[in-house]
Every structure is written in structure tokens, then in C-alpha cells.
Amino acid sequence: MATSDDTLSDYPVSPLANRRGLKGGQSRVGLLMLLPAALAFSAIILYPFLQALGLSMFQYTVEMMSPRWNGLGNFAKLLADPAVWNAFATTAVYVTLTTVGTLIMGLGWALIVNQPFRGRAVLRSLSLLPWVLPSTVSAFIWGWIFNSRYGVLNAFLMQIGVIHYPQAWLSTPQGAMMAVVLTKVWLSIPLFMAFFLAGLQNLDREQIDAARVDGAGNFAILRDHILPHLRPVLIIVVVLGVIGNLQQFDTIYALTGGGPVRATAVLSVEVYRRAFEQWDIGIASAIGVLWVATLLPPAFLYLRMLVKGNN
Amino acid sequence: MFDLSSTTAKVVFGLALAFIGFFLFFPLYWLVISSLKGNAELYQVVPTAFPVMPTLDHFVAAITRGKLPMYLWNSLVTSGASALLVSVLAIYAGYSFAKYKYFGRQPVMLFMLSAQMFPFGLLLISLYPMMSSLNLLDTQLGLVLSYIVFALPVSTYMLYSYFSQVPDELIDAARADGASDLRIFHTIVIPISIPPIVTVFLYSFMWSWNDLLYSMTLIVSDDKRTIGPGLLLTYLNEVNSDWGGAMAASLIASAPIVIAFMFLQRFFIQGVTAGAVK
């Protein structure tokens, strides 16, 4: 039985122990560096978050001088409100369509621009553009494409004979949903592509070459090598996509304002309307709490991945 | 990656390239083309694929007649100030998480990171009365502070993952020479970390520049308005829609962020995907 000094010194002496020995002063410097961000975080993010959670239990509208305790009254009211159910259903449709759409397009585009061909570098950097445009601009572009009288979509579909009269896309529930989904898919392709490209960069080329020598075709290589390799990235992208799409407000608000007749009123739009158009703070907060609850599963997955990434 | 020597493979690849490429680039093409068309040409039922009589009228109008320059200036000031603030906070917090061990470090960091999932719209419900009671509602300072919400968690993580890779030996050597921790950080670590710091600055700048929700709610006065709500109110309102103007103004409003991004995109992509792909 040999006990070396190494194993002894590796043993953590106290939770406060610095890894370079017991220099409490260095921990203090570390805490000092964290302090400004921690203060800003607490004041601007954490406190408003907790306060909004708290407000969900109060009756609080603009006419009232101060909030009145309401317990779970707001939630009881919400459960009986078809507009809230509609917001959840609309959000589910929106998030599913945008996430699946971006996944397919983003992966497809990453596989394409990963292939060596002339002009690939230029194409790659140009394809990041939708992502950096202001949200109002994205909404303008697609609002113009979908415009009922002068929109290029109508003109094109009439040209090829799919429709015979111009459609008022943004005035029909399905058309408006299609427009907000396409806008979001379009502006998220670059981010998804960037993640997939990062994943493709460390693919084992020799393994693929060996498979090719064994007679594997493109499809087999995609199925047996590329997709399994991309699995971790795929999970990250889906989780981040769901979180981001659940948050989306700007383009929907600018494009349809949540209409027609609430057809695109996702949770973010519903909360905004209740809070800043009807000034019903209590109810808006209560919807927000339900919204946070739907975010918990992807949030949990995301945190688990971060913990794994750190170790 | 794929073997494109066979005709079938070429056709499949070409079709996929054309389909996604069209979806990705046509809207951008249409934005540029539409901004160059005069109203007579713009409002035709069968649109022209290329401007027959290109004109810069919409650009001239946007710059000279509208309030666009003012909105741009307001955006530049608020986004710039907010990005600076976020960068400074994230630099220290990221380094603290990466290089110091203290009780509760991991849980605190994870909690701060998870905040990027707090719904922005929900936070606004409390930020609004908070800014109001501090007399910061309808002020640029209030907007700058509120913008912290968007980028502080992710920025801290991006810098944390970068600083984690800075070798401890470098820091220890300087420490052996008798330099203080803050001095080491300022004179050795920060200078070699300029690319990720610029990335974080640009990332938070982009969030603020592109925002509509916060800027439209927390700012009421027209002379303090930023480009997101400014564009929306100027070009698409209940009374009329000026699509040509909207397209030209969109291009002008996008230019600063697009130009900055083009120069820094390599760092930017690395920063954003950092930690996610190992």
C-alpha cells in the first residue's frame, strides 16, 4: 500500500479551497470580478422575472392603484379563456413548423455548402445575411412578398397557374401562419447551418473514404456516418430552436400583429397584448407563468447539455 | 463529402442547391430590386424581375424627407452603449467563472446562463413599471439597461468558454513574477482575447439593433425612437403603406450591422457555436 503525496494533495481540503492552494485572496478577486455582472443580472433579469411570477397571483389592471391578491384566480380565469388555449395551440403549431422547417433547410444547406465547389466561400458568407437583418426588415421583406395586390408570390402562382385570383395571404389564418413560419425559418437557417457546419468540420474523413471504397453510396454515407455523427449537434440545434421559436415576437408582431383573428397570436404576442394593449398586468403575468412552464423541458435539456459540456 | 461523379448525384445536389438557395436568396434579391423600382413599376400587378427604370428616389426620400437618420442615430447610441456595457460585464464574469474556483460557482453560472430562456416579453412586464418608477421610462438610459436582458447570459458563456482555454501556465508565470490578478488579466489576458471580445460586442449590438419589442414599448417619444419601431411606424401604418420606401429604408437600416458582420463573421460564428460543438 503506497500512499503518495500526490493523492493527498489532490484531495479537496475545503469547498473554498483554490485549486492553486489555499489562497483565499484569489477567490475574492474572482468574486469581485463577478460582482458587476451579478448585480446587473439580479436587477435587470432576475428581479423582474421573479416579480412577474409573483404578479401572476395578483389582480392588477391599469385602473387599479395597487395590485390586489388574487391567489390562483388568474389561472382559473385563464383556463376558461379560449384565447389562452388558442395561444397555446398556435404556439405549438408555430414552434413545430419553424423548428422542423429550419432543421431540414439548415441541415440541407450545411451539407451543400460543405461540398467543395467554386464560389462556396462567398455563398457561405452571403447565406448568413437573413440572420443579421433587423426583425422589422425581415417582416417588411416577407410582407411585401405576401402582399395581396402587388406581391410576387401571387404573381408567380398565377403565372404558373396554381391560383387564378390573387390571394390575401395575410388576411387568412392559414396564409398568415404560413407567412410568419416562412419568415422565421428563413431568418434562422443561417444559425442552424453554422451549427451543422461546425459539426461537419470534425467528421472523420478517412472513415467515409473507407466506407466509399467498400461500395457505400451517398445515401448510405449520409445515413450511416454523417447523421449519426451530427446527432449531438442535432439535439442542441433542436433545443435552441425550440427555445428561440418560443420566444419569437418581433417578426410576428410586425408581419401580422397576431391576426387575423388571433390566428398568429402565439404566447409572446398574447402576453404583449394583455400587458401593453389591455394593461391587464395580472393576467399577462399569469400567461407568462404558463409560458415559462412550457419552456421548462427544453430549458432542462439545455442545462444538462451545458453541464456535460463543462465537464 | 458526397461523391458527385454520377449524373443522379449531380441532379439531386443541383436541385437541393437551387431549392434552398432560391428560398434563402430570393427575398434578399427582391428587397434590393424593389428598393430600386419607381412607384409606377413597383405597383404593377405583374412585377418585373429586374427594374426596367431603376431609380434611387426611395433612398433619397428616406434620407432627406423621413426621420430615418434620427432613428439610426438613436439606435447607434443605445445599441452601442448597451453592447459596451454587456461586454464589460461579461468579460469579468466570464473570466471569473473560467479561472477562479469559489463556492457556488457552477450553480451560479448555470443559473445565469439559463436566464436566456426567461421569456423577454414576461420580463418586460416588470421592467416597464421598474423603469417608470426610476424615471427611466422613455429614456435612452432605460433602454440601454433593459437591453442587457438579451445578450448578457450568452455573452458571459461565450467569454467563459474562451477564457477556459487560456493556459493556466501563462497566468501562473505572470503571478510568479509578482503581478496582481487584475493586472495579469488587464495586461496579458485581455490583449490576447480581442477577437472573442469583439464577437461578444457585435453579438449584443446585433440583438439591440434588431430588437422591436423593447424599443417599441419602453420608448414613447418620436425623437428617441430607434430604427425597429421607427421603420414600422413610418412605412407601414393604418393609413398607407410605402413599400418602396420601406425597402430602401430597410437596406439603409441593415447596412451598418451587415458591414460589421461581414468583416467579423469568422469570429462571430466561432463564438456563437462555442461550447455547443465539441
XYZ file of C-alpha atoms in Angstrom:
589
model
C 0.000 0.000 0.000
C 1.723 3.115 -1.204
C 0.211 6.447 -0.399
C 1.813 9.109 -2.454
C 1.823 12.751 -1.602
C 0.014 13.428 -4.845
C -3.219 11.730 -3.867
C -3.197 13.576 -0.590
C -2.748 16.992 -2.112
C -5.398 16.255 -4.750
C -7.956 15.792 -2.030
C -10.131 18.895 -1.677
C -9.451 20.474 1.677
C -12.446 22.745 1.773
C -15.057 23.941 -0.700
C -13.446 27.350 -0.652
C -10.021 25.974 -1.457
C -8.497 27.398 -4.575
C -7.081 24.863 -6.990
C -3.701 26.535 -6.705
C -3.656 26.046 -2.993
C -5.485 27.780 -0.219
C -5.218 31.364 -1.332
C -8.439 32.917 -0.205
C -7.374 36.197 -1.760
C -7.692 34.815 -5.270
C -11.210 33.581 -4.686
C -12.014 37.060 -3.527
C -10.661 38.565 -6.756
C -12.827 36.103 -8.667
C -15.917 37.077 -6.738
C -15.088 40.740 -7.205
C -14.936 40.246 -10.969
C -18.293 38.520 -10.930
C -19.919 41.223 -8.835
C -20.846 43.830 -11.513
C -22.439 41.221 -13.778
C -24.183 39.587 -10.834
C -25.649 42.937 -9.755
C -26.807 43.801 -13.264
C -28.203 40.301 -13.704
C -30.108 40.486 -10.434
C -31.555 43.931 -11.105
C -32.420 43.686 -14.794
C -33.146 39.986 -15.308
C -33.718 38.060 -12.098
C -35.750 40.596 -10.130
C -38.158 41.399 -12.991
C -38.532 37.693 -13.647
C -39.443 36.877 -10.052
C -41.676 39.906 -9.809
C -43.586 38.883 -12.934
C -44.006 35.397 -11.499
C -45.356 36.970 -8.334
C -47.696 39.322 -10.177
C -49.427 36.335 -11.734
C -51.162 35.848 -8.371
C -52.471 39.407 -8.217
C -55.373 41.128 -9.799
C -53.747 44.148 -11.376
C -55.139 46.285 -14.167
C -54.335 49.806 -15.228
C -57.307 51.352 -13.386
C -56.111 49.961 -10.052
C -53.744 51.924 -7.852
C -52.064 48.808 -6.487
C -52.233 45.065 -7.131
C -54.767 43.028 -5.182
C -54.007 39.471 -4.034
C -55.914 37.005 -6.143
C -54.279 33.650 -5.375
C -54.793 31.282 -8.266
C -57.732 33.333 -9.523
C -55.920 34.467 -12.674
C -55.130 30.894 -13.616
C -58.728 29.819 -13.073
C -59.767 32.668 -15.351
C -57.198 31.687 -17.963
C -58.271 28.063 -18.075
C -61.764 29.240 -19.001
C -60.455 31.614 -21.668
C -60.481 30.206 -25.211
C -57.978 32.879 -26.302
C -55.387 31.350 -23.988
C -55.972 27.843 -25.295
C -55.731 29.310 -28.758
C -52.397 30.928 -27.898
C -51.004 27.593 -26.746
C -52.276 25.728 -29.807
C -50.973 28.459 -32.109
C -47.598 28.408 -30.364
C -47.391 24.619 -30.679
C -48.081 24.808 -34.417
C -45.703 27.712 -34.923
C -42.828 26.211 -32.930
C -43.194 22.774 -34.537
C -43.342 24.091 -38.094
C -40.490 26.572 -37.659
C -38.216 24.112 -35.883
C -38.779 21.258 -38.332
C -38.564 23.615 -41.311
C -35.315 25.193 -40.158
C -33.848 21.831 -39.258
C -34.389 20.425 -42.744
C -33.340 23.567 -44.591
C -30.404 24.325 -42.293
C -29.037 20.788 -42.466
C -29.587 20.609 -46.206
C -27.819 23.889 -46.776
C -24.929 22.959 -44.474
C -24.420 19.705 -46.407
C -24.487 21.664 -49.672
C -22.005 24.373 -48.695
C -19.764 21.786 -47.050
C -19.228 20.293 -50.505
C -16.215 21.743 -52.301
C -17.215 23.868 -55.290
C -16.221 27.208 -56.769
C -17.655 30.223 -55.011
C -18.501 28.226 -51.914
C -16.882 30.690 -49.510
C -18.846 33.615 -50.928
C -22.075 31.623 -50.887
C -21.466 30.637 -47.274
C -20.979 34.153 -46.027
C -23.859 35.541 -48.072
C -26.198 32.915 -46.667
C -25.657 34.322 -43.176
C -27.379 37.568 -44.133
C -31.007 36.796 -43.183
C -29.858 36.209 -39.618
C -28.312 39.649 -39.119
C -31.131 41.720 -40.575
C -33.289 43.701 -38.124
C -36.561 41.934 -37.390
C -38.628 44.758 -38.851
C -36.689 44.390 -42.090
C -37.381 40.634 -42.302
C -41.047 41.361 -41.709
C -41.040 44.045 -44.428
C -39.442 41.701 -46.967
C -41.927 38.901 -46.399
C -44.875 41.247 -46.018
C -44.049 42.602 -49.451
C -43.647 39.130 -50.967
C -47.004 38.090 -49.491
C -48.715 41.382 -50.394
C -52.210 40.635 -51.684
C -52.226 43.084 -54.592
C -48.636 43.525 -55.700
C -46.912 40.600 -54.033
C -44.536 38.487 -56.091
C -45.919 35.278 -54.570
C -49.364 35.875 -56.042
C -47.897 36.927 -59.376
C -45.742 33.807 -59.512
C -48.508 31.379 -58.515
C -50.846 32.926 -61.062
C -48.180 32.749 -63.747
C -47.726 29.009 -63.280
C -51.492 28.513 -62.947
C -51.668 27.296 -59.337
C -54.138 30.052 -58.431
C -56.382 32.145 -60.666
C -57.062 35.116 -58.387
C -54.692 36.954 -56.084
C -54.898 35.640 -52.539
C -54.974 37.867 -49.468
C -52.463 35.650 -47.664
C -52.060 37.717 -44.549
C -55.821 38.013 -44.087
C -56.477 34.285 -43.852
C -55.492 32.240 -40.786
C -53.530 29.626 -42.746
C -51.893 32.167 -45.034
C -50.792 34.334 -42.114
C -49.384 31.329 -40.265
C -47.519 30.266 -43.385
C -46.056 33.753 -43.716
C -44.811 34.009 -40.122
C -43.386 30.475 -40.258
C -41.571 31.059 -43.551
C -40.145 34.317 -42.234
C -38.793 32.645 -39.123
C -37.438 29.622 -40.994
C -35.737 31.931 -43.444
C -34.055 34.011 -40.794
C -32.944 31.031 -38.682
C -31.398 28.931 -41.477
C -28.012 30.680 -41.101
C -27.702 29.912 -37.385
C -28.693 26.276 -37.832
C -26.352 25.985 -40.799
C -23.488 27.401 -38.729
C -24.017 24.773 -36.049
C -24.202 21.932 -38.546
C -21.117 23.153 -40.396
C -19.209 23.272 -37.115
C -20.279 19.673 -36.540
C -19.359 18.589 -40.068
C -15.892 20.070 -39.720
C -14.693 17.348 -37.361
C -16.193 14.459 -39.268
C -13.810 11.547 -39.765
C -12.996 11.733 -43.484
C -10.947 8.542 -43.531
C -13.874 6.573 -42.207
C -16.038 7.933 -45.004
C -13.408 7.210 -47.622
C -13.109 3.672 -46.314
C -16.891 3.244 -46.483
C -16.855 4.538 -50.023
C -14.185 2.045 -51.024
C -16.452 -0.640 -49.554
C -19.092 0.492 -52.011
C -21.319 2.712 -49.875
C -23.326 5.235 -51.871
C -24.042 8.855 -50.946
C -27.280 7.997 -49.216
C -25.694 5.222 -47.145
C -22.887 7.546 -46.106
C -25.386 10.197 -45.069
C -27.456 7.693 -43.091
C -24.650 5.612 -41.528
C -21.913 8.180 -40.994
C -22.911 11.801 -41.303
C -26.247 11.811 -39.456
C -25.059 9.686 -36.502
C -22.032 11.954 -36.214
C -24.263 15.037 -36.201
C -26.594 13.645 -33.548
C -25.270 15.767 -30.649
C -25.399 18.920 -32.790
C -28.877 17.967 -33.923
C -30.089 17.794 -30.341
C -28.525 21.153 -29.461
C -29.998 22.774 -32.533
C -33.478 21.420 -31.823
C -33.380 22.555 -28.192
C -32.037 26.010 -29.075
C -34.518 26.206 -31.945
C -37.484 25.394 -29.714
C -36.345 27.907 -27.091
C -35.773 30.622 -29.697
C -39.008 29.967 -31.528
C -41.000 30.003 -28.293
C -39.537 33.479 -27.697
C -40.223 34.879 -31.140
C -42.246 38.068 -31.100
C -40.839 40.753 -33.380
C -41.404 39.341 -36.847
C -44.862 38.016 -35.974
C -45.957 41.313 -34.494
C -44.572 43.332 -37.395
C -45.986 40.997 -40.043
C -49.465 40.154 -38.772
C -49.860 41.759 -35.337
C -51.061 38.341 -34.168
C -54.001 38.355 -36.559
C -56.128 37.763 -38.442
C -58.459 36.971 -35.545
C -55.584 35.744 -33.353
C -54.520 33.135 -35.905
C -50.867 34.004 -35.274
C -51.241 35.152 -31.658
C -48.521 32.991 -30.119
C -47.789 33.267 -26.388
C -45.374 36.165 -26.749
C -47.929 38.169 -28.710
C -50.712 37.270 -26.299
C -48.665 38.381 -23.288
C -47.754 41.618 -25.037
C -51.360 42.385 -25.943
C -52.669 41.691 -22.451
C -49.893 43.663 -20.786
C -49.326 46.625 -23.087
C -52.548 46.985 -25.021
C -55.141 45.997 -22.432
C -52.892 46.812 -19.446
C -54.069 43.749 -17.567
C -50.776 43.035 -15.807
C -52.036 40.214 -13.576
C -53.450 38.170 -16.421
C -50.476 38.869 -18.690
C -48.126 37.638 -15.958
C -50.202 34.529 -15.426
C -49.961 33.678 -19.131
C -46.244 34.333 -18.805
C -46.015 31.790 -15.995
C -47.688 29.148 -18.145
C -45.296 30.136 -20.908
C -42.311 29.601 -18.605
C -43.735 26.221 -17.662
C -43.725 25.153 -21.322
C -40.113 26.306 -21.532
C -39.001 24.134 -18.647
C -38.464 20.846 -20.537
C -36.245 22.328 -23.272
C -34.569 24.508 -20.652
C -33.771 21.446 -18.573
C -32.307 19.642 -21.589
C -30.242 22.690 -22.435
C -28.843 22.983 -18.921
C -27.943 19.317 -18.887
C -26.021 19.766 -22.093
C -24.184 22.758 -20.649
C -23.214 20.798 -17.559
C -21.963 17.970 -19.755
C -20.055 20.442 -21.921
C -18.352 21.903 -18.870
C -17.056 18.601 -17.557
C -18.133 14.709 -48.610
C -20.561 13.427 -51.195
C -19.396 11.805 -54.395
C -20.939 13.809 -57.221
C -19.444 11.934 -60.143
C -22.681 10.203 -61.116
C -25.386 12.058 -63.008
C -28.088 11.222 -60.461
C -25.988 12.626 -57.623
C -25.304 15.763 -59.641
C -29.002 16.277 -60.348
C -30.076 15.700 -56.725
C -27.368 18.023 -55.443
C -28.187 20.664 -58.023
C -31.896 20.548 -57.223
C -31.296 20.863 -53.481
C -28.879 23.742 -54.079
C -31.387 25.506 -56.317
C -34.340 24.973 -53.986
C -32.786 26.065 -50.692
C -30.631 28.670 -52.398
C -33.694 30.210 -54.001
C -35.564 30.284 -50.698
C -32.563 31.838 -48.968
C -31.564 34.424 -51.548
C -34.674 35.383 -53.461
C -36.099 37.522 -50.612
C -32.799 39.418 -50.422
C -32.779 39.891 -54.178
C -36.372 41.073 -54.054
C -35.551 43.531 -51.278
C -32.793 45.150 -53.335
C -34.732 45.093 -56.604
C -37.881 46.551 -55.066
C -35.975 49.403 -53.468
C -34.728 50.436 -56.907
C -38.101 50.489 -58.635
C -40.131 53.652 -59.038
C -43.676 53.545 -57.704
C -45.197 53.106 -61.161
C -43.153 49.970 -61.673
C -43.418 48.778 -58.076
C -47.195 48.745 -58.063
C -47.768 46.615 -61.132
C -49.879 43.505 -60.799
C -47.299 41.533 -62.765
C -43.990 42.577 -61.209
C -40.835 42.983 -63.246
C -37.996 40.634 -62.302
C -35.468 43.408 -62.796
C -36.057 47.168 -62.533
C -36.756 48.483 -66.034
C -36.236 52.062 -64.913
C -34.052 51.897 -61.808
C -34.179 54.915 -59.538
C -32.678 55.968 -56.237
C -35.726 58.062 -55.360
C -36.710 55.893 -52.406
C -33.237 56.156 -50.907
C -33.132 59.901 -51.364
C -36.578 60.237 -49.791
C -35.644 58.007 -46.872
C -32.577 60.063 -46.068
C -33.865 63.565 -46.747
C -37.572 63.520 -46.007
C -38.079 60.921 -43.303
C -36.734 60.715 -39.779
C -34.613 57.721 -40.631
C -31.257 59.378 -39.884
C -32.524 60.278 -36.417
C -33.771 56.752 -35.757
C -30.441 55.370 -36.963
C -28.537 57.693 -34.664
C -30.703 56.700 -31.684
C -30.150 53.026 -32.460
C -26.430 53.550 -32.802
C -26.206 55.297 -29.428
C -28.404 52.874 -27.480
C -27.099 49.672 -29.101
C -23.503 50.825 -28.837
C -23.816 51.788 -25.183
C -25.605 48.569 -24.338
C -23.078 46.425 -26.199
C -20.257 48.159 -24.380
C -21.915 47.638 -21.031
C -22.673 43.967 -21.719
C -19.132 43.349 -22.976
C -17.524 44.821 -19.868
C -19.806 42.888 -17.523
C -19.342 39.648 -19.468
C -15.548 39.977 -19.699
C -15.134 39.996 -15.931
C -17.871 37.497 -15.181
C -16.646 35.100 -17.885
C -13.076 35.263 -16.596
C -14.238 34.808 -13.028
C -16.162 31.656 -13.970
C -13.295 30.316 -16.067
C -10.302 30.870 -13.825
C -11.443 31.016 -10.224
C -12.916 28.383 -8.015
C -15.228 29.517 -5.293
C -18.191 28.103 -3.510
C -21.302 28.023 -5.702
C -19.515 28.916 -8.917
C -21.053 26.189 -11.083
C -24.679 26.642 -9.940
C -24.471 30.438 -10.185
C -23.066 30.197 -13.683
C -25.683 27.713 -14.838
C -28.423 29.818 -13.364
C -27.195 32.952 -15.115
C -26.980 31.062 -18.387
C -30.434 29.607 -18.054
C -31.734 33.179 -17.944
C -31.504 33.363 -21.724
C -34.635 31.247 -21.629
C -36.652 33.636 -19.481
C -39.242 34.983 -21.917
C -38.275 38.538 -22.916
C -41.930 39.540 -23.055
C -42.522 38.398 -19.497
C -39.519 40.327 -18.159
C -40.860 43.421 -19.852
C -43.994 43.319 -17.701
C -41.880 44.149 -14.651
C -39.190 46.159 -16.429
C -41.793 48.646 -17.581
C -43.027 49.745 -14.113
C -39.473 49.453 -12.803
C -38.148 51.889 -15.412
C -41.164 54.060 -14.757
C -40.550 54.347 -11.021
C -36.861 55.094 -11.636
C -37.875 57.831 -14.098
C -36.101 55.866 -16.819
C -39.139 55.157 -18.935
C -38.888 56.799 -22.347
C -35.177 57.450 -21.832
C -32.229 56.047 -23.703
C -30.542 55.034 -20.461
C -33.554 52.913 -19.539
C -33.473 51.212 -22.925
C -29.715 50.610 -22.701
C -30.113 48.953 -19.294
C -33.057 46.854 -20.451
C -31.123 45.594 -23.483
C -28.813 43.767 -21.032
C -31.508 41.101 -20.907
C -30.850 39.939 -24.456
C -27.149 39.323 -24.507
C -25.601 39.206 -21.029
C -26.126 35.455 -20.379
C -24.884 34.263 -23.771
C -22.026 36.756 -23.862
C -20.824 35.583 -20.467
C -20.889 31.996 -21.675
C -19.048 32.791 -24.888
C -16.251 34.517 -22.990
C -16.232 31.862 -20.294
C -15.593 29.139 -22.857
C -12.854 31.208 -24.458
C -11.100 32.099 -21.193
C -11.238 28.462 -20.092
C -8.846 27.675 -22.932
C -6.298 30.296 -21.913
C -3.474 28.192 -20.427
C -3.090 28.411 -16.654
C 0.707 28.316 -17.107
C 0.579 31.749 -18.711
C -1.231 33.177 -15.705
C 0.886 31.302 -13.182
C 4.103 32.529 -14.785
C 2.964 36.117 -14.522
C 1.831 35.501 -10.978
C 5.281 34.131 -10.113
C 6.693 37.417 -11.367
C 4.623 39.123 -8.732
C 1.851 40.626 -10.876
C -1.547 41.019 -9.281
C -4.542 39.095 -10.636
C -6.256 42.164 -12.053
C -3.029 43.335 -13.644
C -2.484 39.928 -15.243
C -5.993 39.994 -16.585
C -5.730 43.509 -17.990
C -2.255 43.356 -19.466
C -1.949 39.728 -20.544
C -5.333 38.033 -20.925
C -7.437 40.825 -22.424
C -4.940 41.716 -25.192
C -4.916 38.118 -26.456
C -8.708 37.947 -26.224
C -9.638 40.787 -28.546
C -11.370 38.596 -31.199
C -13.839 36.963 -28.772
C -14.437 40.289 -27.044
C -15.253 41.920 -30.367
C -17.555 38.986 -31.118
C -19.434 39.497 -27.885
C -19.694 43.209 -28.539
C -21.077 42.591 -32.005
C -23.444 39.902 -30.768
C -25.050 42.142 -28.183
C -25.004 45.084 -30.556
C -26.906 42.990 -33.081
C -29.536 41.971 -30.533
C -30.237 45.577 -29.580
C -30.075 46.914 -33.123
C -32.537 44.284 -34.329
C -34.946 44.497 -31.418
C -38.511 45.643 -31.848
C -40.277 44.548 -28.640
C -38.320 46.506 -26.034
C -37.645 49.590 -28.106
C -41.286 49.883 -29.116
C -42.551 49.520 -25.537
C -40.030 51.433 -23.454
C -39.682 54.420 -25.803
C -42.686 56.619 -26.479
C -41.260 59.896 -27.806
C -40.638 60.008 -31.512
C -37.329 61.839 -31.106
C -35.911 58.962 -29.019
C -37.249 56.156 -31.205
C -34.880 53.541 -32.645
C -34.967 52.013 -36.125
C -37.098 48.902 -35.455
C -40.284 50.696 -34.376
C -39.241 53.757 -36.392
C -39.354 51.816 -39.660
C -42.630 50.150 -38.753
C -44.383 53.401 -37.900
C -43.004 55.372 -40.813
C -43.577 52.952 -43.646
C -46.456 50.686 -42.687
C -49.307 52.317 -40.876
C -53.072 52.161 -40.925
C -53.349 54.956 -43.469
C -50.849 53.999 -46.121
C -48.004 51.680 -46.952
C -44.958 52.932 -48.789
C -43.329 49.675 -49.857
C -40.614 51.223 -51.979
C -39.645 53.476 -49.106
C -39.808 50.536 -46.722
C -37.381 48.536 -48.854
C -34.903 51.388 -49.293
C -35.035 52.287 -45.594
C -34.602 48.584 -44.734
C -31.393 48.453 -46.722
C -30.083 51.595 -45.066
C -31.041 50.301 -41.604
C -29.376 46.934 -42.258
C -26.164 48.326 -43.720
C -24.204 49.025 -40.511
C -24.808 45.618 -38.986
C -24.257 43.761 -42.267
C -20.958 45.534 -42.936
C -19.683 44.915 -39.407
C -20.763 41.307 -39.642
C -19.055 40.688 -42.990
C -15.710 41.688 -41.506
C -16.055 39.697 -38.311
C -18.171 36.722 -39.264
C -15.472 34.107 -38.709
C -15.027 35.064 -35.048
C -18.710 35.536 -34.730
C -19.667 32.057 -35.862
C -16.975 30.508 -33.675
C -18.217 32.468 -30.693
C -21.862 31.639 -31.112
C -21.307 27.934 -31.676
C -18.646 27.800 -28.946
C -19.142 25.095 -26.388
C -22.085 23.662 -28.288
C -19.992 21.601 -30.661
C -17.074 19.692 -29.265
